[in-house]
CSV table of C-alpha atoms and ligand atoms in Angstrom, one decimal:
chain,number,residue,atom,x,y,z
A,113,UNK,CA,81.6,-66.3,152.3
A,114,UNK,CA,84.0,-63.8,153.9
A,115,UNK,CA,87.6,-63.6,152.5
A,116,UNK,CA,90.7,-63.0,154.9
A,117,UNK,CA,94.0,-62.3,154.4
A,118,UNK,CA,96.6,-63.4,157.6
A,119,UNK,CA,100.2,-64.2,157.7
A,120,UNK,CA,101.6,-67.3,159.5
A,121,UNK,CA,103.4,-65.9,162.8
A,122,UNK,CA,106.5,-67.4,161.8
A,123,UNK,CA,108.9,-64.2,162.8
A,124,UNK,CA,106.3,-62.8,165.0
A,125,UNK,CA,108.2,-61.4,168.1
A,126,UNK,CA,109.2,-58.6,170.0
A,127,UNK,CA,111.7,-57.0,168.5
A,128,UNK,CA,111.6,-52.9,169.0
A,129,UNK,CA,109.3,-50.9,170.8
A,130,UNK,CA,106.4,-48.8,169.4
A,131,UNK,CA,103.3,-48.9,170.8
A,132,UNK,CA,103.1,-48.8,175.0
A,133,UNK,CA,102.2,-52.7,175.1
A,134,UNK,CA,105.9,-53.7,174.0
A,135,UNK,CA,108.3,-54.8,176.3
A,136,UNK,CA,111.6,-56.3,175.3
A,137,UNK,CA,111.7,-58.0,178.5
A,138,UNK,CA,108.0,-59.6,178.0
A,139,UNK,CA,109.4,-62.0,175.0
A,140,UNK,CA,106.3,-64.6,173.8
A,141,UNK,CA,106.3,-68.1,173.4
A,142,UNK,CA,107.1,-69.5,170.2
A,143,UNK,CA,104.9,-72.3,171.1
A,144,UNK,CA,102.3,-70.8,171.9
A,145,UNK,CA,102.2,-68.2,169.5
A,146,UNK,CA,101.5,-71.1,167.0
A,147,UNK,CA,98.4,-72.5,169.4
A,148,UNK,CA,97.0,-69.0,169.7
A,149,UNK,CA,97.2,-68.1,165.5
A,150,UNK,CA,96.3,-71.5,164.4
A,151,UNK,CA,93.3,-71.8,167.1
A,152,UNK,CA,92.4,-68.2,165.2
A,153,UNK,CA,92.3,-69.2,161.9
A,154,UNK,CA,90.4,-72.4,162.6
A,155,UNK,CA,87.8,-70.2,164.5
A,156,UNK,CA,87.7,-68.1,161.6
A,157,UNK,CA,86.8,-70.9,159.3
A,158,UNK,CA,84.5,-72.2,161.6
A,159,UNK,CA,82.4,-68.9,161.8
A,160,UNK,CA,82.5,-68.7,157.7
A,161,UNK,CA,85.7,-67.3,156.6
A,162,UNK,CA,88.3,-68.5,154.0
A,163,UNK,CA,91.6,-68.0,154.8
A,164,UNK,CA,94.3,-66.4,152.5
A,165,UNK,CA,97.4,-66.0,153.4
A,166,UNK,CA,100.9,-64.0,152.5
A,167,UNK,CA,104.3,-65.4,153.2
A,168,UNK,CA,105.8,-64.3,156.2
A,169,UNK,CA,109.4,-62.6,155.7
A,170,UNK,CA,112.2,-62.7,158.2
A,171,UNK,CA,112.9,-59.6,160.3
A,172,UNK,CA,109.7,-58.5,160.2
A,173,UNK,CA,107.8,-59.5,163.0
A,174,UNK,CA,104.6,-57.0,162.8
A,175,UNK,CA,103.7,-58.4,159.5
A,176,UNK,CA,101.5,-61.1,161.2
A,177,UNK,CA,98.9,-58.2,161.7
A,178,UNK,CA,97.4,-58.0,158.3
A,179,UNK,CA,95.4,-55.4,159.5
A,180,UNK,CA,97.5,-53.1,158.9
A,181,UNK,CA,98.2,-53.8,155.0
A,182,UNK,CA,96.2,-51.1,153.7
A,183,UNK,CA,92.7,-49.9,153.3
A,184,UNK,CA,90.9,-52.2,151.3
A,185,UNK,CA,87.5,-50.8,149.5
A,186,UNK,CA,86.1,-53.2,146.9
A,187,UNK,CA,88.5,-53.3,144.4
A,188,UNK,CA,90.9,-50.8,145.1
A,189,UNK,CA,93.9,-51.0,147.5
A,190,UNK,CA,95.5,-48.2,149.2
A,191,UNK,CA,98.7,-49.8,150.9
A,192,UNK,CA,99.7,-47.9,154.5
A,193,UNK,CA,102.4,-45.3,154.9
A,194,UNK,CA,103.7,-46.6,158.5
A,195,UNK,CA,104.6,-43.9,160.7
A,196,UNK,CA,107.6,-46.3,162.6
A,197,UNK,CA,110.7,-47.1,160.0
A,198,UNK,CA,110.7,-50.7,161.5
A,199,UNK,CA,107.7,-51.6,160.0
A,200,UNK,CA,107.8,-49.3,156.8
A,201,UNK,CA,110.0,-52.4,155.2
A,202,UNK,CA,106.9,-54.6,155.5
A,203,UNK,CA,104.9,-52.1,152.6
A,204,UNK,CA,107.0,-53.7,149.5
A,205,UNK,CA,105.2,-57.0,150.6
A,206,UNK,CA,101.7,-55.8,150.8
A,207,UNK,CA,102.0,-53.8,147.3
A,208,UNK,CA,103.3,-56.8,145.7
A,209,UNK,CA,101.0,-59.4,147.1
A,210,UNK,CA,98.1,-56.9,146.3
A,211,UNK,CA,98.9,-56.4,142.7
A,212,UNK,CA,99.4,-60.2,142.3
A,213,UNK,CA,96.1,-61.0,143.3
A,214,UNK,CA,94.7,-58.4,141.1
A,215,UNK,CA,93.7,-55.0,143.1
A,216,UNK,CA,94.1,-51.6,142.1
A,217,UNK,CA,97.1,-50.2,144.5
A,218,UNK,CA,96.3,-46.5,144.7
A,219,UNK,CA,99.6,-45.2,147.1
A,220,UNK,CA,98.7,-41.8,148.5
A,221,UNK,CA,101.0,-39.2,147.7
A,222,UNK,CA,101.3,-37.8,150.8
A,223,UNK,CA,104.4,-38.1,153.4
A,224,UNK,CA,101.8,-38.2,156.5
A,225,UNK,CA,101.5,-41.5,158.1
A,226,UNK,CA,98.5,-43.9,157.5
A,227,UNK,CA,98.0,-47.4,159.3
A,228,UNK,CA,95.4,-49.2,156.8
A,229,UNK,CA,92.5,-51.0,158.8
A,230,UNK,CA,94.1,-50.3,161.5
A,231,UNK,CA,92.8,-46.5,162.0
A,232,UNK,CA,90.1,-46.9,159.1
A,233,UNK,CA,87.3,-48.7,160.0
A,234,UNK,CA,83.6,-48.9,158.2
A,235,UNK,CA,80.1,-49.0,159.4
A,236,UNK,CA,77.6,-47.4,157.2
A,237,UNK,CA,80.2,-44.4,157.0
A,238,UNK,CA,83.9,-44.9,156.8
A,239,UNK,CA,85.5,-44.0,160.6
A,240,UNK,CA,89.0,-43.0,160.4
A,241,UNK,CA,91.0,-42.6,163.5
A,242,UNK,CA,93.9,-40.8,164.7
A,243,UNK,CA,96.3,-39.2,166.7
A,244,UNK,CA,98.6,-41.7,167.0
A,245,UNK,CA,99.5,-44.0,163.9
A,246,UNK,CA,97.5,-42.3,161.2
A,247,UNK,CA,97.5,-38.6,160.8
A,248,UNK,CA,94.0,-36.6,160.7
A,249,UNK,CA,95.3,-34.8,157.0
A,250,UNK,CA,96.1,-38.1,155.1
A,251,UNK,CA,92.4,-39.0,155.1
A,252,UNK,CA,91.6,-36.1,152.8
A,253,UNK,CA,93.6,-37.7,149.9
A,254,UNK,CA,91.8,-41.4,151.1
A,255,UNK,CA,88.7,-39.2,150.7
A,256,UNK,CA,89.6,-38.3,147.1
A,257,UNK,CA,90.2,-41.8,145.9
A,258,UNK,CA,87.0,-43.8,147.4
A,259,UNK,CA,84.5,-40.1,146.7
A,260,UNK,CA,83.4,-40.9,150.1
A,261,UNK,CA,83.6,-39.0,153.2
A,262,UNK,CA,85.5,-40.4,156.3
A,263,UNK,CA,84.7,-39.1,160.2
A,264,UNK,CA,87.9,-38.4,161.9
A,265,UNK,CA,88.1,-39.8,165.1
A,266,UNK,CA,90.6,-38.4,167.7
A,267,UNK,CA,92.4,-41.3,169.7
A,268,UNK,CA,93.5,-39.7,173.0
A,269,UNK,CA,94.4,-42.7,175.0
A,270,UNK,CA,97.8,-44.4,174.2
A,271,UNK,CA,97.1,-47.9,175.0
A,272,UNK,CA,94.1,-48.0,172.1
A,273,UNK,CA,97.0,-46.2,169.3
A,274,UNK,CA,94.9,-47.8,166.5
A,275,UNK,CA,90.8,-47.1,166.5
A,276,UNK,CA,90.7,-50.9,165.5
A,277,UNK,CA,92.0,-51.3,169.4
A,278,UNK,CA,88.7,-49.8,170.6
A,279,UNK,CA,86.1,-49.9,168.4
A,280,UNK,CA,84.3,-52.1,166.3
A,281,UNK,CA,81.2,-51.9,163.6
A,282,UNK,CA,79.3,-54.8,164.2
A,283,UNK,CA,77.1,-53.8,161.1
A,284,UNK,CA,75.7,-50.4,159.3
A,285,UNK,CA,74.3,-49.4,162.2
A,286,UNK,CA,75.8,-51.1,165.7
A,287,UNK,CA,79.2,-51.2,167.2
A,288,UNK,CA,81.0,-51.7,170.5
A,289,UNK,CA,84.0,-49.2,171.6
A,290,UNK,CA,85.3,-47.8,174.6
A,291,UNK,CA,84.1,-44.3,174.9
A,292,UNK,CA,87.6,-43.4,176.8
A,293,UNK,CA,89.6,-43.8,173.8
A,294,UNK,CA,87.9,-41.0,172.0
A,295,UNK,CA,88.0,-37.3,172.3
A,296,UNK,CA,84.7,-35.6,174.0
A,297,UNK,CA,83.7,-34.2,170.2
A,298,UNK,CA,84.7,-37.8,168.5
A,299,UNK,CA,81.9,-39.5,171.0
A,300,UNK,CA,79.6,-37.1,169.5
A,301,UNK,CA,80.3,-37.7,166.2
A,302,UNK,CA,80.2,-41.6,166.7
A,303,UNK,CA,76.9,-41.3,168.9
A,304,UNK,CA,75.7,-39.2,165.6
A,305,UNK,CA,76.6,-41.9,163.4
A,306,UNK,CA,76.3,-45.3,164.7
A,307,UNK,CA,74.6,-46.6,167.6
A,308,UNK,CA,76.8,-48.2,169.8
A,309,UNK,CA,77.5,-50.6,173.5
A,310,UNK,CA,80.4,-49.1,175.9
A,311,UNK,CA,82.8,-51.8,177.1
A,312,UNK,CA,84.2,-51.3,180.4
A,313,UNK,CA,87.3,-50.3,180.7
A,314,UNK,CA,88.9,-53.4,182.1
A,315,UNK,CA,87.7,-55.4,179.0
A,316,UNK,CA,88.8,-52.9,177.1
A,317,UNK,CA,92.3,-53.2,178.3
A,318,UNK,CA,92.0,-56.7,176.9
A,319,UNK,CA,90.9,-56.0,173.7
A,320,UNK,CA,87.2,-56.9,173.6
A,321,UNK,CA,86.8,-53.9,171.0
A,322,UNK,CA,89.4,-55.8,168.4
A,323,UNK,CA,86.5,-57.8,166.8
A,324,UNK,CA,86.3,-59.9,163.7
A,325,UNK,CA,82.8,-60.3,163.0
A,326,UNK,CA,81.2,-62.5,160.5
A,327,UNK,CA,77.9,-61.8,159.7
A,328,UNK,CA,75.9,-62.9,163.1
A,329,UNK,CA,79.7,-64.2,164.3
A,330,UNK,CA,81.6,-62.3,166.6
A,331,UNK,CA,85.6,-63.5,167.7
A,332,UNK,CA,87.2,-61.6,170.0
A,333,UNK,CA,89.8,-61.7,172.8
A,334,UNK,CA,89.2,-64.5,176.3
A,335,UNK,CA,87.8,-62.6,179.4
A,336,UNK,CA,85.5,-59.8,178.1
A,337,UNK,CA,82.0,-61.3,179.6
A,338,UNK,CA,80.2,-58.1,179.5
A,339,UNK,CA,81.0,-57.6,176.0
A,340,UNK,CA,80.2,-61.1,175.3
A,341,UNK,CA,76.7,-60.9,177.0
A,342,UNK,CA,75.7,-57.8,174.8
A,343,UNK,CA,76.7,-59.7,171.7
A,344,UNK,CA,74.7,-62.5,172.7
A,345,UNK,CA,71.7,-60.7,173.7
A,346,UNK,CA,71.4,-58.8,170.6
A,347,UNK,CA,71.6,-61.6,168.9
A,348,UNK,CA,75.2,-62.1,167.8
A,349,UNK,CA,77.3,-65.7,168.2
A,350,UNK,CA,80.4,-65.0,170.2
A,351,UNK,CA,83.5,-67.0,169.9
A,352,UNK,CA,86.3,-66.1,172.3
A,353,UNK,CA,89.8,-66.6,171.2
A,354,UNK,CA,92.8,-66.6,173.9
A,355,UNK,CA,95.4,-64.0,172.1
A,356,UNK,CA,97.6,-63.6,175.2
A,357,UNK,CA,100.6,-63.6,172.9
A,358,UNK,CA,99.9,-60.9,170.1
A,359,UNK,CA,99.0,-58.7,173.6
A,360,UNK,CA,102.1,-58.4,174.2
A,361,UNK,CA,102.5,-56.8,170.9
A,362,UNK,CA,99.4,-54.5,171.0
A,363,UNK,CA,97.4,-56.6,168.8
A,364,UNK,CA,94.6,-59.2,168.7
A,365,UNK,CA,91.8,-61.2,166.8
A,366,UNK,CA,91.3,-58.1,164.1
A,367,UNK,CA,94.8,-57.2,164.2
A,368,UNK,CA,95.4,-60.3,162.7
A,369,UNK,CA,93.1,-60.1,159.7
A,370,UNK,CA,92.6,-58.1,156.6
A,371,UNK,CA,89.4,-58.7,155.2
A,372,UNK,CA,89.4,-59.0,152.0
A,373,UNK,CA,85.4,-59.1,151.1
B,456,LIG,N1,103.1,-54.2,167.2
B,456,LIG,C1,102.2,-53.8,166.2
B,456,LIG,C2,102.4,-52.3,166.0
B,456,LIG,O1,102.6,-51.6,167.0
B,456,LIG,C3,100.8,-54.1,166.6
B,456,LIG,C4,99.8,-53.7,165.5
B,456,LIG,C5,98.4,-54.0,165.8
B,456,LIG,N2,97.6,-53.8,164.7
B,456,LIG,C6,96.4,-53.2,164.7
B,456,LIG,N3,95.7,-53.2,163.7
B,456,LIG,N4,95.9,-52.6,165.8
B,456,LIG,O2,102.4,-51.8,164.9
């Protein structure tokens, strides 16, 4: 059984700009913000997670992407240092629910910013991504506390800000990503360590790469076919999720989820 930690969309909105997919003119639906999380989390259950879930807090409308928490490695939790002020008054939250539930918070020291499972992202070998959110220099104290080493990957493309945005270990060994996120010497350094499917680049504009996989389950974003047939013929169970709303935020499925084991 697969443990994940969401947060109820209750204050989820559009309320500053920080990523190139926010629009204070392109507002969401209330209504069907509610459909599109609820739909997720059922999907979830179906495909063999149990949900956990942290209370939403007013004025903070990111917090609904639990992706961005932290870094969680068994049982050690290193909380994000967010690189925008408006979502910096979300980490008191995280640290607290964290410690309640009984994890080992490690903060980094550091003042570099560090987005949490948003930029680091495991397969046999932890990935860590960034450029935009996270900064290459904060993974060498994330290095120290897990003793393991992490593969830098350079994100060059601002509409995939977070390497959760366009990639996605589908095991130790297999993953799908859009190669035109990455830097030319971060494709050889993922080809070197995982073998992995290209989404096209439309698809990829819809998120197919933000991927919550379950074992042999995959949920990801409405209207990636092509990623959806590779799944399927490599054996994988695909379960497509319509997250039209959190779009308009920069985020989908995986956005949405922490996973907590
Ligand atoms: N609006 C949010 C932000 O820009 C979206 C976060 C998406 N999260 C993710 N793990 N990619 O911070």
């Amino acid at each position: 059984m697969s443990k994940i930690l969401m947060c109820p969309p209750t204050y989820f909105g559009i309320e500053y700009v920080i990523n190139p997919w926010m629009d204070m003119a392109n507002q969401v639906d209330k209504n069907t913000v509610s459909k599109q999380w609820n739909n997720l989390k059922d999907t979830l259950e179906e495909a063999g997670a149990e949900i956990e879930l942290i209370e939403p807090q007013p004025s903070l409308p990111d917090m609904v992407f639990t992706a961005n928490a932290g870094l969680l490695r068994d049982n050690v939790f290193i909380p994000s240092r967010f690189k925008f002020s408006e979502r910096q008054r979300e980490m008191r939250y995280w640290i607290e629910w964290f410690q309640n539930a009984g994890y080992e918070v490690r903060e980094i020291q550091t003042d570099l910013p560090f987005e949490g499972a948003g930029d680091a992202l495991s397969g046999k070998v932890l990935f860590g991504g960034y450029g935009f959110r996270s900064s290459k220099e904060s993974y060498k104290e994330i290095e120290e506390i897990l003793s393991s080493e992490i593969i830098p990957l350079h994100l060059v493309d601002d509409r995939f800000y977070h390497l959760d945005t366009c990639f996605s270990p589908l095991n130790e060994e297999s993953a799908i990503l859009y190669e035109g996120a990455f830097d030319d010497e971060s494709v050889q350094l993922l080809k070197e360590h995982i073998s992995y499917f290209s989404v096209p680049e439309e698809e990829a504009a819809r998120f197919a790469c933000n991927a919550v996989v379950i074992n042999k389950n995959v949920i990801l974003p409405t209207d990636c076919p092509e990623t959806e047939k590779h799944l399927q013929s490599i054996g994988f169970t695909t379960f497509a999720v319509d997250m039209s709303e959190f779009l308009k935020s920069g985020g989908a499925a995986k956005c949405l989820t922490l996973k907590l084991f």
